[in-house]
Short mmCIF file of C-alpha atoms and ligand atoms in Angstrom, two decimals:
data_model
loop_
_atom_site.label_atom_id
_atom_site.label_comp_id
_atom_site.label_asym_id
_atom_site.label_seq_id
_atom_site.Cartn_x
_atom_site.Cartn_y
_atom_site.Cartn_z
CA UNK A 1 -0.01 -0.08 0.01
CA UNK A 2 2.96 2.32 0.52
CA UNK A 3 3.50 3.02 -3.05
CA UNK A 4 0.15 4.35 -3.57
CA UNK A 5 -0.14 8.02 -4.06
CA UNK A 6 -1.49 10.17 -0.98
CA UNK A 7 -3.61 12.12 -3.16
CA UNK A 8 -5.12 11.90 -6.57
CA UNK A 9 -6.01 14.71 -9.18
CA UNK A 10 -9.50 13.80 -10.61
CA UNK A 11 -9.98 15.10 -14.34
CA UNK A 12 -13.79 15.20 -14.58
CA UNK A 13 -14.59 14.49 -18.23
CA UNK A 14 -18.34 13.87 -18.01
CA UNK A 15 -19.39 17.16 -19.78
CA UNK A 16 -17.02 16.40 -22.69
CA UNK A 17 -16.62 12.63 -22.95
CA UNK A 18 -19.74 11.94 -21.38
CA UNK A 19 -21.85 14.23 -23.14
CA UNK A 20 -20.27 13.94 -26.76
CA UNK A 21 -21.75 10.70 -27.23
CA UNK A 22 -25.42 11.36 -26.21
CA UNK A 23 -27.93 11.06 -28.71
CA UNK A 24 -30.36 13.08 -26.74
CA UNK A 25 -30.02 16.91 -26.75
CA UNK A 26 -28.61 18.47 -23.68
CA UNK A 27 -28.92 22.19 -23.84
CA UNK A 28 -26.19 24.75 -23.37
CA UNK A 29 -27.57 25.90 -20.14
CA UNK A 30 -27.83 22.47 -18.68
CA UNK A 31 -24.14 21.84 -19.72
CA UNK A 32 -23.30 25.05 -17.94
CA UNK A 33 -25.23 24.05 -14.86
CA UNK A 34 -23.66 20.57 -14.79
CA UNK A 35 -20.03 22.10 -14.92
CA UNK A 36 -20.94 24.53 -12.19
CA UNK A 37 -22.31 21.83 -10.08
CA UNK A 38 -19.29 19.82 -10.31
CA UNK A 39 -17.17 22.62 -9.39
CA UNK A 40 -19.25 23.12 -6.32
CA UNK A 41 -18.66 19.52 -5.28
CA UNK A 42 -14.94 20.22 -5.40
CA UNK A 43 -13.99 19.22 -8.85
CA UNK A 44 -10.93 21.24 -9.69
CA UNK A 45 -10.24 20.15 -13.27
CA UNK A 46 -13.17 19.84 -15.72
CA UNK A 47 -13.07 18.98 -19.39
CA UNK A 48 -15.73 21.57 -20.49
CA UNK A 49 -16.02 21.21 -24.13
CA UNK A 50 -14.30 20.29 -27.38
CA UNK A 51 -13.38 22.61 -30.36
CA UNK A 52 -13.74 19.76 -32.95
CA UNK A 53 -15.73 19.82 -36.15
CA UNK A 54 -19.64 20.24 -35.29
CA UNK A 55 -20.14 17.65 -38.38
CA UNK A 56 -18.19 15.00 -36.50
CA UNK A 57 -19.44 15.75 -32.86
CA UNK A 58 -22.62 17.89 -33.01
CA UNK A 59 -22.98 17.62 -29.30
CA UNK A 60 -19.92 19.67 -28.76
CA UNK A 61 -20.88 22.45 -31.28
CA UNK A 62 -21.89 24.84 -28.50
CA UNK A 63 -18.48 24.58 -26.51
CA UNK A 64 -17.79 28.19 -26.97
CA UNK A 65 -21.08 29.28 -25.57
CA UNK A 66 -20.57 26.78 -22.71
CA UNK A 67 -17.12 28.21 -21.86
CA UNK A 68 -18.53 31.88 -22.04
CA UNK A 69 -21.31 31.17 -19.77
CA UNK A 70 -19.65 29.22 -16.80
CA UNK A 71 -18.99 31.11 -13.76
CA UNK A 72 -15.43 30.55 -13.57
CA UNK A 73 -13.57 30.06 -10.27
CA UNK A 74 -9.99 30.72 -10.04
CA UNK A 75 -8.97 27.42 -8.43
CA UNK A 76 -10.52 25.20 -11.30
CA UNK A 77 -8.91 24.53 -14.53
CA UNK A 78 -11.23 24.64 -17.42
CA UNK A 79 -9.92 22.68 -20.44
CA UNK A 80 -11.09 21.70 -23.98
CA UNK A 81 -10.12 19.26 -26.84
CA UNK A 82 -8.55 20.79 -29.75
CA UNK A 83 -7.48 18.54 -32.79
CA UNK A 84 -6.18 21.39 -35.01
CA UNK A 85 -5.24 25.07 -35.22
CA UNK A 86 -8.89 25.90 -35.93
CA UNK A 87 -9.82 24.26 -32.66
CA UNK A 88 -6.88 25.74 -30.85
CA UNK A 89 -7.68 29.33 -31.94
CA UNK A 90 -11.43 28.77 -30.58
CA UNK A 91 -9.87 27.60 -27.29
CA UNK A 92 -7.83 30.76 -27.05
CA UNK A 93 -10.88 32.89 -27.66
CA UNK A 94 -12.72 30.73 -25.19
CA UNK A 95 -9.90 31.68 -22.48
CA UNK A 96 -9.33 27.85 -21.96
CA UNK A 97 -6.86 27.24 -19.00
CA UNK A 98 -5.66 23.81 -20.68
CA UNK A 99 -6.12 22.14 -23.88
CA UNK A 100 -5.71 18.52 -25.18
CA UNK A 101 -4.45 17.17 -28.30
CA UNK A 102 -5.43 13.68 -29.07
CA UNK A 103 -3.92 10.76 -31.06
CA UNK A 104 -4.78 7.10 -31.46
CA UNK A 105 -2.56 4.06 -30.79
CA UNK A 106 -3.99 2.42 -33.90
CA UNK A 107 -4.28 3.49 -37.29
CA UNK A 108 -7.81 2.32 -37.75
CA UNK A 109 -9.16 4.47 -34.83
CA UNK A 110 -7.10 7.38 -35.95
CA UNK A 111 -8.76 7.43 -39.24
CA UNK A 112 -12.30 6.87 -37.91
CA UNK A 113 -11.85 9.61 -35.14
CA UNK A 114 -9.80 12.38 -36.77
CA UNK A 115 -9.58 11.31 -40.57
CA UNK A 116 -5.92 11.20 -40.47
CA UNK A 117 -3.11 8.55 -39.75
CA UNK A 118 -1.21 8.66 -36.48
CA UNK A 119 1.55 10.33 -38.16
CA UNK A 120 -0.53 12.82 -39.71
CA UNK A 121 -2.22 13.58 -36.15
CA UNK A 122 1.17 14.20 -34.64
CA UNK A 123 2.06 16.60 -37.41
CA UNK A 124 -1.45 18.45 -37.02
CA UNK A 125 -0.66 18.57 -33.17
CA UNK A 126 2.63 20.40 -33.42
CA UNK A 127 1.40 23.78 -34.40
CA UNK A 128 -1.47 23.30 -31.92
CA UNK A 129 1.01 22.88 -28.95
CA UNK A 130 3.24 25.73 -30.36
CA UNK A 131 0.25 28.03 -30.22
CA UNK A 132 -0.79 27.05 -26.77
CA UNK A 133 2.78 27.73 -25.49
CA UNK A 134 2.79 31.12 -27.02
CA UNK A 135 -0.50 31.87 -25.23
CA UNK A 136 0.71 30.21 -21.81
CA UNK A 137 -1.85 27.45 -21.92
CA UNK A 138 -0.68 23.98 -20.93
CA UNK A 139 -1.28 21.03 -23.13
CA UNK A 140 -2.43 17.61 -22.48
CA UNK A 141 -1.87 14.58 -24.66
CA UNK A 142 -4.41 11.87 -25.11
CA UNK A 143 -3.63 8.44 -26.66
CA UNK A 144 -6.67 6.31 -27.48
CA UNK A 145 -7.10 2.66 -27.69
CA UNK A 146 -4.06 1.69 -25.43
CA UNK A 147 -5.72 -1.48 -24.43
CA UNK A 148 -7.91 -2.33 -27.20
CA UNK A 149 -9.31 -1.16 -30.48
CA UNK A 150 -12.64 -1.84 -32.18
CA UNK A 151 -10.99 -2.84 -35.41
CA UNK A 152 -7.45 -3.93 -34.46
CA UNK A 153 -8.28 -6.29 -31.44
CA UNK A 154 -6.81 -6.06 -27.93
CA UNK A 155 -3.09 -6.92 -28.43
CA UNK A 156 -1.75 -3.34 -28.59
CA UNK A 157 1.89 -3.19 -28.41
CA UNK A 158 2.86 -1.47 -25.14
CA UNK A 159 6.15 -0.31 -26.77
CA UNK A 160 4.11 1.68 -29.31
CA UNK A 161 2.31 3.47 -26.65
CA UNK A 162 5.57 4.15 -24.91
CA UNK A 163 7.06 5.75 -28.04
CA UNK A 164 3.94 7.68 -28.71
CA UNK A 165 4.04 8.99 -25.22
CA UNK A 166 7.41 10.05 -25.60
CA UNK A 167 6.76 11.91 -28.71
CA UNK A 168 3.85 13.84 -27.33
CA UNK A 169 6.02 14.68 -24.22
CA UNK A 170 8.92 15.91 -26.57
CA UNK A 171 6.26 18.03 -28.40
CA UNK A 172 5.44 19.96 -25.11
CA UNK A 173 2.72 17.99 -23.44
CA UNK A 174 2.93 18.00 -19.72
CA UNK A 175 0.71 15.09 -19.31
CA UNK A 176 -0.38 11.98 -21.18
CA UNK A 177 -3.80 10.61 -20.62
CA UNK A 178 -3.93 6.90 -21.49
CA UNK A 179 -7.38 5.99 -23.06
CA UNK A 180 -8.86 2.59 -22.61
CA UNK A 181 -11.35 3.96 -25.09
CA UNK A 182 -13.58 0.93 -25.18
CA UNK A 183 -13.05 -0.44 -21.64
CA UNK A 184 -11.34 -3.69 -22.81
CA UNK A 185 -8.33 -3.63 -20.68
CA UNK A 186 -7.58 -5.73 -17.68
CA UNK A 187 -5.36 -4.85 -14.33
CA UNK A 188 -2.31 -6.94 -15.62
CA UNK A 189 -2.36 -5.32 -18.90
CA UNK A 190 -2.50 -1.92 -17.22
CA UNK A 191 0.43 -2.62 -15.21
CA UNK A 192 2.55 -4.21 -18.04
CA UNK A 193 1.62 -0.93 -20.15
CA UNK A 194 2.82 1.46 -17.28
CA UNK A 195 6.06 -0.49 -16.81
CA UNK A 196 6.79 -0.27 -20.49
CA UNK A 197 6.00 3.55 -20.61
CA UNK A 198 7.99 4.20 -17.41
CA UNK A 199 11.19 3.16 -19.52
CA UNK A 200 10.65 6.45 -21.61
CA UNK A 201 8.59 8.79 -19.24
CA UNK A 202 7.96 9.55 -15.77
CA UNK A 203 4.88 7.96 -14.11
CA UNK A 204 4.06 11.33 -12.76
CA UNK A 205 3.45 12.51 -16.31
CA UNK A 206 0.66 9.88 -16.84
CA UNK A 207 -3.10 9.68 -16.39
CA UNK A 208 -5.61 6.90 -16.49
CA UNK A 209 -8.45 7.26 -18.72
CA UNK A 210 -10.43 4.13 -18.40
CA UNK A 211 -13.94 3.45 -19.84
CA UNK A 212 -15.75 0.60 -18.12
CA UNK A 213 -17.32 -1.69 -20.66
CA UNK A 214 -16.28 -4.80 -19.08
CA UNK A 215 -16.59 -3.62 -15.61
CA UNK A 216 -12.82 -3.43 -15.24
CA UNK A 217 -12.27 0.39 -14.74
CA UNK A 218 -11.88 0.40 -10.96
CA UNK A 219 -9.60 -2.58 -10.99
CA UNK A 220 -7.52 -1.13 -13.73
CA UNK A 221 -7.32 2.28 -11.82
CA UNK A 222 -6.14 0.15 -8.69
CA UNK A 223 -3.48 -1.23 -10.98
CA UNK A 224 -2.39 1.94 -12.31
CA UNK A 225 -2.51 3.67 -8.62
CA UNK A 226 -0.12 0.65 -7.54
CA UNK A 227 2.17 1.66 -10.44
CA UNK A 228 2.49 5.23 -9.34
CA UNK A 229 -0.23 7.05 -11.40
CA UNK A 230 -1.99 9.82 -9.47
CA UNK A 231 -4.36 11.54 -12.04
CA UNK A 232 -7.57 9.76 -13.00
CA UNK A 233 -10.02 10.83 -15.64
CA UNK A 234 -13.72 9.94 -14.77
CA UNK A 235 -17.05 11.09 -15.59
CA UNK A 236 -20.05 11.86 -13.38
CA UNK A 237 -22.72 9.30 -13.25
CA UNK A 238 -20.57 7.18 -15.74
CA UNK A 239 -21.74 9.18 -18.64
CA UNK A 240 -20.48 8.17 -22.08
CA UNK A 241 -19.74 5.60 -24.64
CA UNK A 242 -17.88 5.13 -27.86
CA UNK A 243 -19.82 5.91 -31.29
CA UNK A 244 -17.34 3.40 -33.06
CA UNK A 245 -17.73 0.50 -30.47
CA UNK A 246 -21.35 -1.09 -30.09
CA UNK A 247 -22.08 -1.46 -26.44
CA UNK A 248 -18.95 0.42 -25.22
CA UNK A 249 -19.93 2.11 -22.05
CA UNK A 250 -18.92 5.53 -20.32
CA UNK A 251 -15.83 6.60 -18.40
CA UNK A 252 -15.54 4.97 -15.05
CA UNK A 253 -18.14 6.83 -12.80
CA UNK A 254 -16.34 9.63 -10.76
CA UNK A 255 -18.45 8.49 -7.73
CA UNK A 256 -17.12 5.01 -8.01
CA UNK A 257 -13.58 6.13 -8.07
CA UNK A 258 -14.08 8.55 -5.20
CA UNK A 259 -15.60 5.82 -3.07
CA UNK A 260 -12.53 3.36 -3.75
CA UNK A 261 -10.04 6.29 -3.04
CA UNK A 262 -11.71 7.29 0.10
CA UNK A 263 -11.45 3.85 1.34
CA UNK A 264 -7.84 3.68 0.50
CA UNK A 265 -7.38 6.79 2.19
CA UNK A 266 -6.25 8.71 -0.93
CA UNK A 267 -7.26 12.52 -0.89
CA UNK A 268 -9.15 14.18 -3.81
CA UNK A 269 -10.58 17.16 -2.24
CA UNK A 270 -14.11 16.16 -3.69
CA UNK A 271 -17.04 15.80 -1.67
CA UNK A 272 -18.67 12.49 -2.62
CA UNK A 273 -22.23 13.16 -1.19
CA UNK A 274 -22.21 16.42 -3.21
CA UNK A 275 -21.03 14.68 -6.50
CA UNK A 276 -24.08 12.04 -5.62
CA UNK A 277 -26.38 15.08 -5.96
CA UNK A 278 -24.91 16.25 -9.23
CA UNK A 279 -25.48 12.50 -10.43
CA UNK A 280 -28.99 13.15 -9.55
CA UNK A 281 -29.17 16.12 -11.52
CA UNK A 282 -27.81 14.10 -14.64
CA UNK A 283 -30.84 11.88 -14.03
CA UNK A 284 -33.59 14.32 -13.11
CA UNK A 285 -32.73 17.23 -15.27
CA UNK A 286 -30.49 16.03 -18.20
CA UNK A 287 -32.78 12.74 -18.17
CA UNK A 288 -29.70 10.61 -18.65
CA UNK A 289 -28.95 7.38 -16.90
CA UNK A 290 -26.91 6.87 -13.72
CA UNK A 291 -24.33 4.23 -14.40
CA UNK A 292 -22.52 4.40 -10.91
CA UNK A 293 -22.63 1.59 -8.45
CA UNK A 294 -21.62 3.99 -5.65
CA UNK A 295 -24.16 6.61 -6.54
CA UNK A 296 -26.96 4.00 -6.72
CA UNK A 297 -25.99 2.49 -3.35
CA UNK A 298 -25.54 5.80 -1.51
CA UNK A 299 -28.85 6.87 -2.89
CA UNK A 300 -30.37 3.81 -1.55
CA UNK A 301 -29.06 4.65 2.02
CA UNK A 302 -30.64 8.20 1.86
P1 LIG B 1 -11.82 16.76 -41.39
O1 LIG B 1 -13.22 16.62 -42.07
O2 LIG B 1 -10.71 15.88 -42.19
O3 LIG B 1 -11.23 18.24 -41.59
O4 LIG B 1 -11.95 16.49 -40.07
P2 LIG B 1 -11.33 19.31 -42.47
O5 LIG B 1 -10.07 20.21 -42.12
O6 LIG B 1 -11.44 18.88 -43.86
O7 LIG B 1 -12.75 20.21 -42.06
C1 LIG B 1 -13.87 19.84 -42.18
C2 LIG B 1 -14.96 20.69 -41.82
O8 LIG B 1 -14.83 20.88 -40.31
C3 LIG B 1 -14.53 22.17 -42.50
O9 LIG B 1 -15.87 22.70 -42.55
C4 LIG B 1 -13.85 22.79 -41.17
O10 LIG B 1 -13.91 24.16 -41.13
C5 LIG B 1 -14.42 22.19 -40.04
P3 LIG B 1 -16.76 23.01 -43.86
O11 LIG B 1 -15.89 23.91 -44.55
O12 LIG B 1 -16.85 21.51 -44.41
O13 LIG B 1 -17.94 23.59 -43.33
N1 LIG B 1 -13.52 22.13 -38.74
C6 LIG B 1 -13.70 22.58 -37.61
N2 LIG B 1 -14.97 22.99 -37.10
C7 LIG B 1 -14.73 23.52 -35.89
N3 LIG B 1 -13.68 23.29 -35.10
C8 LIG B 1 -12.62 22.67 -35.55
C9 LIG B 1 -12.71 22.34 -36.99
N4 LIG B 1 -11.58 21.50 -37.68
C10 LIG B 1 -12.28 21.49 -38.93
N5 LIG B 1 -11.47 22.42 -34.69
C11 LIG B 1 -11.07 16.66 -37.87
C12 LIG B 1 -10.57 16.48 -39.19
C13 LIG B 1 -10.00 16.45 -36.84
C14 LIG B 1 -11.55 18.17 -37.66
C15 LIG B 1 -12.42 15.80 -37.40
O14 LIG B 1 -12.19 14.59 -37.63
C16 LIG B 1 -12.86 16.24 -35.96
O15 LIG B 1 -13.28 17.06 -35.51
N6 LIG B 1 -12.63 15.03 -35.21
C17 LIG B 1 -12.87 15.16 -33.78
C18 LIG B 1 -13.55 13.88 -33.34
C19 LIG B 1 -13.83 13.77 -31.89
O16 LIG B 1 -13.94 14.94 -31.36
N7 LIG B 1 -13.80 12.71 -31.28
C20 LIG B 1 -13.89 12.53 -29.83
C21 LIG B 1 -12.91 13.05 -29.07
S1 LIG B 1 -11.60 11.80 -28.83
C22 LIG B 1 -12.13 10.91 -27.42
O17 LIG B 1 -13.27 10.78 -27.23
C23 LIG B 1 -11.25 9.85 -26.97
C24 LIG B 1 -10.82 10.30 -25.56
O18 LIG B 1 -11.95 10.36 -24.74
C25 LIG B 1 -9.70 9.58 -24.96
C26 LIG B 1 -10.15 7.80 -25.03
O19 LIG B 1 -11.12 7.58 -24.47
O20 LIG B 1 -9.48 7.34 -25.73
C27 LIG B 1 -10.11 11.75 -25.55
MG1 LIG B 2 -12.73 8.84 -23.44
#
């Protein structure tokens, strides 16, 4: 237990990764209310939107309005996804504190998600990172499909992820979020992946971004924590899915992560009870399903 971090930084991705896949409409004002409620519960890092093509992801088309309407707190980082310079310019306009570039570990997912090869996505990211640096905005890098791909299967070579991590760090990303995009990983694979990446990067520069399709996300996070990772991406009420993988579920629920971390004595600064209230807002106002065992159990006890 001694190798576990004393505290963990939660990156709440429900308003972006969670909402980008919803087929039912969520209004701009409801997105703003969701983000503000998350911050009221103690979330300090929130992915608030994505400056991507509205033809590709219609649900994120109002990200500029969302960013403009949020009542900002000085102690919260509001980040957005930016796949290209057009997106980066929008992020600057929107006063994003942080942006994220994203690439994939597999060529098939790269084509489906960003209409380009992995090499082209890296070339595209370079001017985005440069522009972010010029504007004093820090850059996160995402790698998708690190533990499985809808088209290329589950055996993704960890050394390929390690090489991509090193490339993104060299480019200027401060942190690399490892995406188990369709939730196919298991803890042993997580441990092997992080060991491999550790040969080229410091584990303090890694974040775990695990989806929960096979119910493995918490176990995978436990493995990541044991390997020294201390940044976890999660989504309130377990919102989300993947448009390219039938049946793939959302990110691990933030409430489930908090319940486990509290049990391990790991600090997050987030109030679990208030976060369950946000899950109720997701259910009652956004009319979306709560996919969190901790939320359901805690609601039963109220
Ligand atoms: P493209 O069609 O090849 O690009 O898409 P294009 O340059 O030819 O532009 C096509 C149209 O999009 C043009 O408009 C552009 O102006 C517009 P038109 O002239 O046809 O009217 N456009 C934009 N509009 C707004 N903002 C922009 C932008 N860029 C172009 N930034 C592109 C290439 C990358 C733009 C597209 O494929 C795209 O937007 N992809 C994003 C897909 C996406 O957001 N996926 C979800 C996020 S990644 C994820 O969820 C994984 C993650 O959670 C981690 C994990 O779980 O693994 C992060
Ligand atoms: Mg994701």
